[in-house]
């Protein structure tokens, strides 16, 4: 019996996506209270203040020029990706937002071929399609049940922008994970994204007056750091095309948090979609038999 080298990265990715899903829940609450910009900027500021001391204690070493370039690119992408996503989820019903955001892994599969030179295998494409079908089944009974707000068009445009940037972010995540430690990734992602957003503070920043909002922001920052640590570790050990389909498990995490926090019922459609997502992840991580693999 041979060990599947993608198993641990797969599990780490699932856990990392879970942390990000929990972060989305608390950050939506904060964004509704003080606005998407203020919530995201303050979360980045808190995140870098938490991650920097850990980086300093473990391996404080300024990255090489090429590594710094990747940090900067991903930080800038993350700034606009996160801002557009939080802007969207406070203007759209959650089911529609989640459904549309899952176009990102499909885009990322092909960006992996263009930017990373990865050969997109047939099983990766099948896995992505199965995952997308699973998401469609899960949200199929929800779409249209909630009335969209008047500025839903702006929310949809922001969400589409966020999904495209998130697809690019997935590729940058792989590039970054190969050249930097997870804690360094967390420091620079929060720091650079926060620096980009700093430009708008004189005009847009709202300081929370409610203690519960600060708690949401702190919890969101901690969850983000944990998610980045797990995902950076995973993407340093497996190709993007193997891990990208696992992004679809984010909806399963969302269903779990909905049940735990809001007593939402898990429907038959959710169970059926979950089966397709799990099958897609299993296909993506199946390994070529040892006798066919060069050592």
CSV table of C-alpha atoms in Angstrom, one decimal:
chain,number,residue,atom,x,y,z
A,1,UNK,CA,0.0,0.0,0.0
A,2,UNK,CA,1.6,3.3,-1.1
A,3,UNK,CA,1.0,6.6,0.5
A,4,UNK,CA,-0.8,9.3,-1.4
A,5,UNK,CA,1.5,12.4,-1.3
A,6,UNK,CA,-1.5,14.7,-2.0
A,7,UNK,CA,-3.5,13.5,1.0
A,8,UNK,CA,-1.9,15.8,3.6
A,9,UNK,CA,-2.0,18.9,1.3
A,10,UNK,CA,-5.6,18.0,0.5
A,11,UNK,CA,-6.5,17.9,4.2
A,12,UNK,CA,-4.6,21.1,4.9
A,13,UNK,CA,-6.5,22.8,2.1
A,14,UNK,CA,-9.9,21.7,3.4
A,15,UNK,CA,-9.0,23.0,6.9
A,16,UNK,CA,-7.7,26.3,5.4
A,17,UNK,CA,-10.8,26.8,3.4
A,18,UNK,CA,-12.8,26.1,6.6
A,19,UNK,CA,-10.9,28.9,8.4
A,20,UNK,CA,-11.6,31.3,5.5
A,21,UNK,CA,-15.3,30.4,5.5
A,22,UNK,CA,-15.5,31.1,9.2
A,23,UNK,CA,-13.7,34.4,8.6
A,24,UNK,CA,-16.3,35.3,5.9
A,25,UNK,CA,-19.1,34.8,8.4
A,26,UNK,CA,-17.6,37.1,11.1
A,27,UNK,CA,-16.4,39.7,8.5
A,28,UNK,CA,-19.8,40.0,6.9
A,29,UNK,CA,-21.1,41.0,10.3
A,30,UNK,CA,-18.3,43.6,10.7
A,31,UNK,CA,-18.8,44.9,7.2
A,32,UNK,CA,-22.5,45.5,7.7
A,33,UNK,CA,-21.6,47.5,10.8
A,34,UNK,CA,-18.8,49.7,9.5
A,35,UNK,CA,-18.6,49.1,5.8
A,36,UNK,CA,-16.6,46.8,3.6
A,37,UNK,CA,-13.6,49.1,3.3
A,38,UNK,CA,-13.1,49.7,7.1
A,39,UNK,CA,-13.7,46.1,8.0
A,40,UNK,CA,-11.2,44.8,5.5
A,41,UNK,CA,-8.5,47.5,6.2
A,42,UNK,CA,-8.8,47.0,10.0
A,43,UNK,CA,-8.7,43.2,9.6
A,44,UNK,CA,-5.4,43.5,7.6
A,45,UNK,CA,-3.9,45.9,10.2
A,46,UNK,CA,-4.8,43.5,13.0
A,47,UNK,CA,-3.6,40.5,11.0
A,48,UNK,CA,-0.1,42.0,10.3
A,49,UNK,CA,0.3,43.1,13.9
A,50,UNK,CA,-0.4,39.5,15.0
A,51,UNK,CA,1.7,37.8,12.3
A,52,UNK,CA,4.8,40.1,12.5
A,53,UNK,CA,6.0,39.0,15.9
A,54,UNK,CA,5.7,35.3,15.0
A,55,UNK,CA,7.7,36.0,11.9
A,56,UNK,CA,10.3,37.9,13.9
A,57,UNK,CA,10.7,35.1,16.4
A,58,UNK,CA,10.9,32.3,13.8
A,59,UNK,CA,12.9,33.6,10.8
A,60,UNK,CA,13.0,37.3,10.4
A,61,UNK,CA,14.9,37.6,7.1
A,62,UNK,CA,14.0,40.1,4.3
A,63,UNK,CA,13.0,38.2,1.2
A,64,UNK,CA,15.1,38.3,-2.0
A,65,UNK,CA,14.0,40.6,-4.8
A,66,UNK,CA,12.2,38.0,-6.8
A,67,UNK,CA,10.3,36.7,-3.8
A,68,UNK,CA,9.4,40.3,-2.7
A,69,UNK,CA,8.0,40.8,-6.2
A,70,UNK,CA,5.6,37.9,-5.8
A,71,UNK,CA,4.6,39.2,-2.3
A,72,UNK,CA,3.8,42.6,-3.7
A,73,UNK,CA,1.8,41.3,-6.6
A,74,UNK,CA,-0.3,39.0,-4.4
A,75,UNK,CA,-0.7,41.7,-1.8
A,76,UNK,CA,-2.1,44.1,-4.4
A,77,UNK,CA,-4.3,41.4,-5.9
A,78,UNK,CA,-5.5,40.5,-2.4
A,79,UNK,CA,-6.3,44.1,-1.6
A,80,UNK,CA,-8.8,44.5,-4.5
A,81,UNK,CA,-10.0,40.9,-4.3
A,82,UNK,CA,-11.0,41.2,-0.6
A,83,UNK,CA,-12.4,44.6,-0.9
A,84,UNK,CA,-14.6,43.7,-3.9
A,85,UNK,CA,-15.7,40.5,-2.2
A,86,UNK,CA,-16.8,42.1,1.1
A,87,UNK,CA,-18.5,44.9,-0.9
A,88,UNK,CA,-20.4,42.3,-2.8
A,89,UNK,CA,-21.6,40.1,0.1
A,90,UNK,CA,-23.2,43.0,1.9
A,91,UNK,CA,-25.2,43.8,-1.2
A,92,UNK,CA,-26.2,40.3,-2.4
A,93,UNK,CA,-28.1,37.4,-0.9
A,94,UNK,CA,-25.5,35.0,0.4
A,95,UNK,CA,-26.6,32.1,-1.8
A,96,UNK,CA,-26.2,34.0,-5.0
A,97,UNK,CA,-22.9,35.4,-3.9
A,98,UNK,CA,-21.5,32.0,-3.1
A,99,UNK,CA,-22.7,30.5,-6.3
A,100,UNK,CA,-21.1,33.1,-8.5
A,101,UNK,CA,-17.8,33.1,-6.6
A,102,UNK,CA,-17.2,29.5,-7.5
A,103,UNK,CA,-16.3,30.4,-11.1
A,104,UNK,CA,-12.8,31.2,-9.7
A,105,UNK,CA,-11.5,27.7,-9.4
A,106,UNK,CA,-12.4,27.0,-13.1
A,107,UNK,CA,-10.6,30.1,-14.2
A,108,UNK,CA,-7.6,29.2,-11.9
A,109,UNK,CA,-7.2,25.8,-13.6
A,110,UNK,CA,-6.4,27.4,-16.9
A,111,UNK,CA,-4.4,30.2,-15.3
A,112,UNK,CA,-2.2,27.4,-13.8
A,113,UNK,CA,-1.4,26.3,-17.3
A,114,UNK,CA,-0.6,29.8,-18.6
A,115,UNK,CA,1.3,31.2,-15.5
A,116,UNK,CA,2.8,28.1,-13.9
A,117,UNK,CA,3.3,25.9,-17.0
A,118,UNK,CA,1.3,23.1,-15.4
A,119,UNK,CA,-0.1,20.5,-17.7
A,120,UNK,CA,-3.9,20.5,-17.0
A,121,UNK,CA,-4.8,16.8,-16.8
A,122,UNK,CA,-8.1,15.5,-17.8
A,123,UNK,CA,-8.9,14.4,-14.3
A,124,UNK,CA,-8.5,18.0,-13.0
A,125,UNK,CA,-11.0,19.3,-15.5
A,126,UNK,CA,-13.5,16.5,-14.7
A,127,UNK,CA,-13.0,17.3,-10.9
A,128,UNK,CA,-13.6,21.0,-11.5
A,129,UNK,CA,-16.8,20.3,-13.5
A,130,UNK,CA,-18.1,17.9,-10.9
A,131,UNK,CA,-17.4,20.4,-8.2
A,132,UNK,CA,-19.2,23.1,-10.0
A,133,UNK,CA,-22.2,20.9,-10.7
A,134,UNK,CA,-22.2,20.1,-7.0
A,135,UNK,CA,-22.3,23.8,-6.1
A,136,UNK,CA,-25.1,24.4,-8.7
A,137,UNK,CA,-27.2,21.6,-7.1
A,138,UNK,CA,-26.6,22.9,-3.6
A,139,UNK,CA,-27.6,26.5,-4.4
A,140,UNK,CA,-30.2,25.7,-7.0
A,141,UNK,CA,-33.0,25.6,-4.4
A,142,UNK,CA,-31.8,28.8,-2.8
A,143,UNK,CA,-31.3,31.2,-5.7
A,144,UNK,CA,-34.2,33.6,-6.1
A,145,UNK,CA,-35.6,32.9,-2.6
A,146,UNK,CA,-34.1,36.2,-1.3
A,147,UNK,CA,-35.0,39.5,-3.0
A,148,UNK,CA,-31.9,41.3,-4.2
A,149,UNK,CA,-31.3,44.9,-3.1
A,150,UNK,CA,-31.5,47.8,-5.4
A,151,UNK,CA,-27.8,48.0,-5.9
A,152,UNK,CA,-27.5,44.3,-6.7
A,153,UNK,CA,-26.0,45.1,-10.1
A,154,UNK,CA,-23.0,46.8,-8.4
A,155,UNK,CA,-22.7,43.8,-6.1
A,156,UNK,CA,-22.7,41.4,-9.0
A,157,UNK,CA,-20.0,43.4,-10.8
A,158,UNK,CA,-17.9,43.5,-7.7
A,159,UNK,CA,-18.3,39.8,-7.1
A,160,UNK,CA,-17.3,38.9,-10.7
A,161,UNK,CA,-14.2,41.1,-10.3
A,162,UNK,CA,-13.4,39.4,-7.0
A,163,UNK,CA,-13.8,35.9,-8.6
A,164,UNK,CA,-11.4,36.7,-11.4
A,165,UNK,CA,-8.8,38.2,-8.9
A,166,UNK,CA,-9.3,35.2,-6.7
A,167,UNK,CA,-8.5,32.9,-9.5
A,168,UNK,CA,-5.2,34.8,-10.1
A,169,UNK,CA,-4.7,34.7,-6.3
A,170,UNK,CA,-4.8,30.9,-6.3
A,171,UNK,CA,-2.0,30.8,-8.8
A,172,UNK,CA,0.0,33.4,-6.9
A,173,UNK,CA,-0.6,31.3,-3.8
A,174,UNK,CA,1.2,28.4,-5.4
A,175,UNK,CA,4.1,30.6,-6.6
A,176,UNK,CA,4.4,32.3,-3.2
A,177,UNK,CA,4.3,29.0,-1.2
A,178,UNK,CA,7.2,27.6,-3.2
A,179,UNK,CA,9.6,30.4,-2.2
A,180,UNK,CA,8.4,31.7,1.3
A,181,UNK,CA,7.4,30.3,4.6
A,182,UNK,CA,3.6,30.3,5.6
A,183,UNK,CA,4.1,33.0,8.3
A,184,UNK,CA,6.1,35.2,5.9
A,185,UNK,CA,3.3,34.8,3.4
A,186,UNK,CA,0.8,35.9,6.0
A,187,UNK,CA,2.9,39.0,7.1
A,188,UNK,CA,3.3,40.3,3.5
A,189,UNK,CA,-0.2,39.5,2.3
A,190,UNK,CA,-1.8,41.4,5.2
A,191,UNK,CA,0.9,44.1,5.2
A,192,UNK,CA,0.8,44.9,1.5
A,193,UNK,CA,-3.0,44.6,1.2
A,194,UNK,CA,-3.3,47.0,4.1
A,195,UNK,CA,-0.8,49.4,2.7
A,196,UNK,CA,-2.7,49.6,-0.6
A,197,UNK,CA,-5.9,50.2,1.3
A,198,UNK,CA,-4.2,52.8,3.5
A,199,UNK,CA,-4.7,55.4,0.7
A,200,UNK,CA,-8.4,55.5,1.3
A,201,UNK,CA,-8.3,55.9,5.1
A,202,UNK,CA,-8.8,59.8,5.2
A,203,UNK,CA,-12.0,59.4,3.3
A,204,UNK,CA,-13.5,56.0,4.1
A,205,UNK,CA,-12.2,54.7,7.4
A,206,UNK,CA,-14.8,54.2,10.1
A,207,UNK,CA,-13.6,53.4,13.6
A,208,UNK,CA,-15.9,50.9,15.3
A,209,UNK,CA,-17.6,52.1,18.5
A,210,UNK,CA,-19.2,48.7,19.3
A,211,UNK,CA,-17.0,46.2,21.1
A,212,UNK,CA,-18.6,43.3,19.3
A,213,UNK,CA,-17.3,44.7,15.9
A,214,UNK,CA,-13.8,44.7,17.3
A,215,UNK,CA,-14.2,41.1,18.4
A,216,UNK,CA,-15.4,40.2,14.9
A,217,UNK,CA,-12.3,41.9,13.4
A,218,UNK,CA,-9.9,40.3,15.7
A,219,UNK,CA,-11.4,36.8,15.2
A,220,UNK,CA,-11.4,37.5,11.5
A,221,UNK,CA,-7.7,38.4,11.5
A,222,UNK,CA,-6.8,35.3,13.5
A,223,UNK,CA,-8.9,33.0,11.2
A,224,UNK,CA,-7.2,34.6,8.1
A,225,UNK,CA,-3.7,34.0,9.5
A,226,UNK,CA,-4.6,30.3,10.2
A,227,UNK,CA,-6.1,29.9,6.8
A,228,UNK,CA,-3.0,31.4,5.1
A,229,UNK,CA,-0.7,29.1,7.1
A,230,UNK,CA,-2.6,26.0,6.2
A,231,UNK,CA,-3.0,26.9,2.5
A,232,UNK,CA,0.6,28.1,2.0
A,233,UNK,CA,1.8,24.8,3.5
A,234,UNK,CA,-0.5,22.8,1.2
A,235,UNK,CA,0.3,24.8,-2.0
A,236,UNK,CA,4.0,24.3,-1.4
A,237,UNK,CA,3.5,20.5,-1.6
A,238,UNK,CA,0.9,20.0,-4.3
A,239,UNK,CA,0.2,21.5,-7.7
A,240,UNK,CA,-2.5,24.1,-8.0
A,241,UNK,CA,-4.6,21.9,-10.3
A,242,UNK,CA,-4.8,19.2,-7.6
A,243,UNK,CA,-5.9,21.6,-4.9
A,244,UNK,CA,-8.1,24.1,-6.8
A,245,UNK,CA,-11.1,21.8,-7.0
A,246,UNK,CA,-11.0,21.5,-3.2
A,247,UNK,CA,-12.1,25.2,-3.2
A,248,UNK,CA,-15.6,23.9,-3.7
A,249,UNK,CA,-15.7,22.5,-0.2
A,250,UNK,CA,-16.0,26.1,0.9
A,251,UNK,CA,-19.8,25.8,0.3
A,252,UNK,CA,-19.9,22.8,2.6
A,253,UNK,CA,-18.2,24.8,5.3
A,254,UNK,CA,-20.7,27.6,4.7
A,255,UNK,CA,-23.6,25.1,5.1
A,256,UNK,CA,-22.0,23.9,8.4
A,257,UNK,CA,-21.6,27.4,9.8
A,258,UNK,CA,-25.2,28.2,8.7
A,259,UNK,CA,-26.5,25.2,10.6
A,260,UNK,CA,-24.4,25.9,13.7
A,261,UNK,CA,-24.9,29.6,13.9
A,262,UNK,CA,-28.3,30.2,12.2
A,263,UNK,CA,-30.0,26.8,12.5
A,264,UNK,CA,-30.3,26.5,8.7
A,265,UNK,CA,-31.6,23.1,7.5
A,266,UNK,CA,-29.3,20.9,5.4
A,267,UNK,CA,-31.4,19.9,2.4
A,268,UNK,CA,-31.3,16.8,0.1
A,269,UNK,CA,-29.9,19.1,-2.6
A,270,UNK,CA,-27.0,20.0,-0.2
A,271,UNK,CA,-26.3,16.4,0.5
A,272,UNK,CA,-26.3,15.5,-3.2
A,273,UNK,CA,-24.1,18.4,-4.1
A,274,UNK,CA,-21.7,17.4,-1.3
A,275,UNK,CA,-21.4,13.9,-2.8
A,276,UNK,CA,-20.4,15.4,-6.2
A,277,UNK,CA,-17.8,17.8,-4.6
A,278,UNK,CA,-16.3,14.9,-2.6
A,279,UNK,CA,-16.1,12.8,-5.7
A,280,UNK,CA,-14.4,15.6,-7.6
A,281,UNK,CA,-11.8,16.1,-4.9
A,282,UNK,CA,-11.1,12.3,-4.9
A,283,UNK,CA,-10.6,12.3,-8.7
A,284,UNK,CA,-8.3,15.3,-8.5
A,285,UNK,CA,-6.0,13.7,-5.9
A,286,UNK,CA,-5.9,10.2,-7.4
A,287,UNK,CA,-2.3,9.3,-8.1
A,288,UNK,CA,-0.7,7.6,-11.1
A,289,UNK,CA,0.3,4.0,-10.1
A,290,UNK,CA,4.0,3.8,-8.9
A,291,UNK,CA,5.1,1.7,-11.8
A,292,UNK,CA,4.0,4.4,-14.2
A,293,UNK,CA,5.7,7.2,-12.3
A,294,UNK,CA,9.3,8.3,-12.8
A,295,UNK,CA,11.3,8.3,-9.6
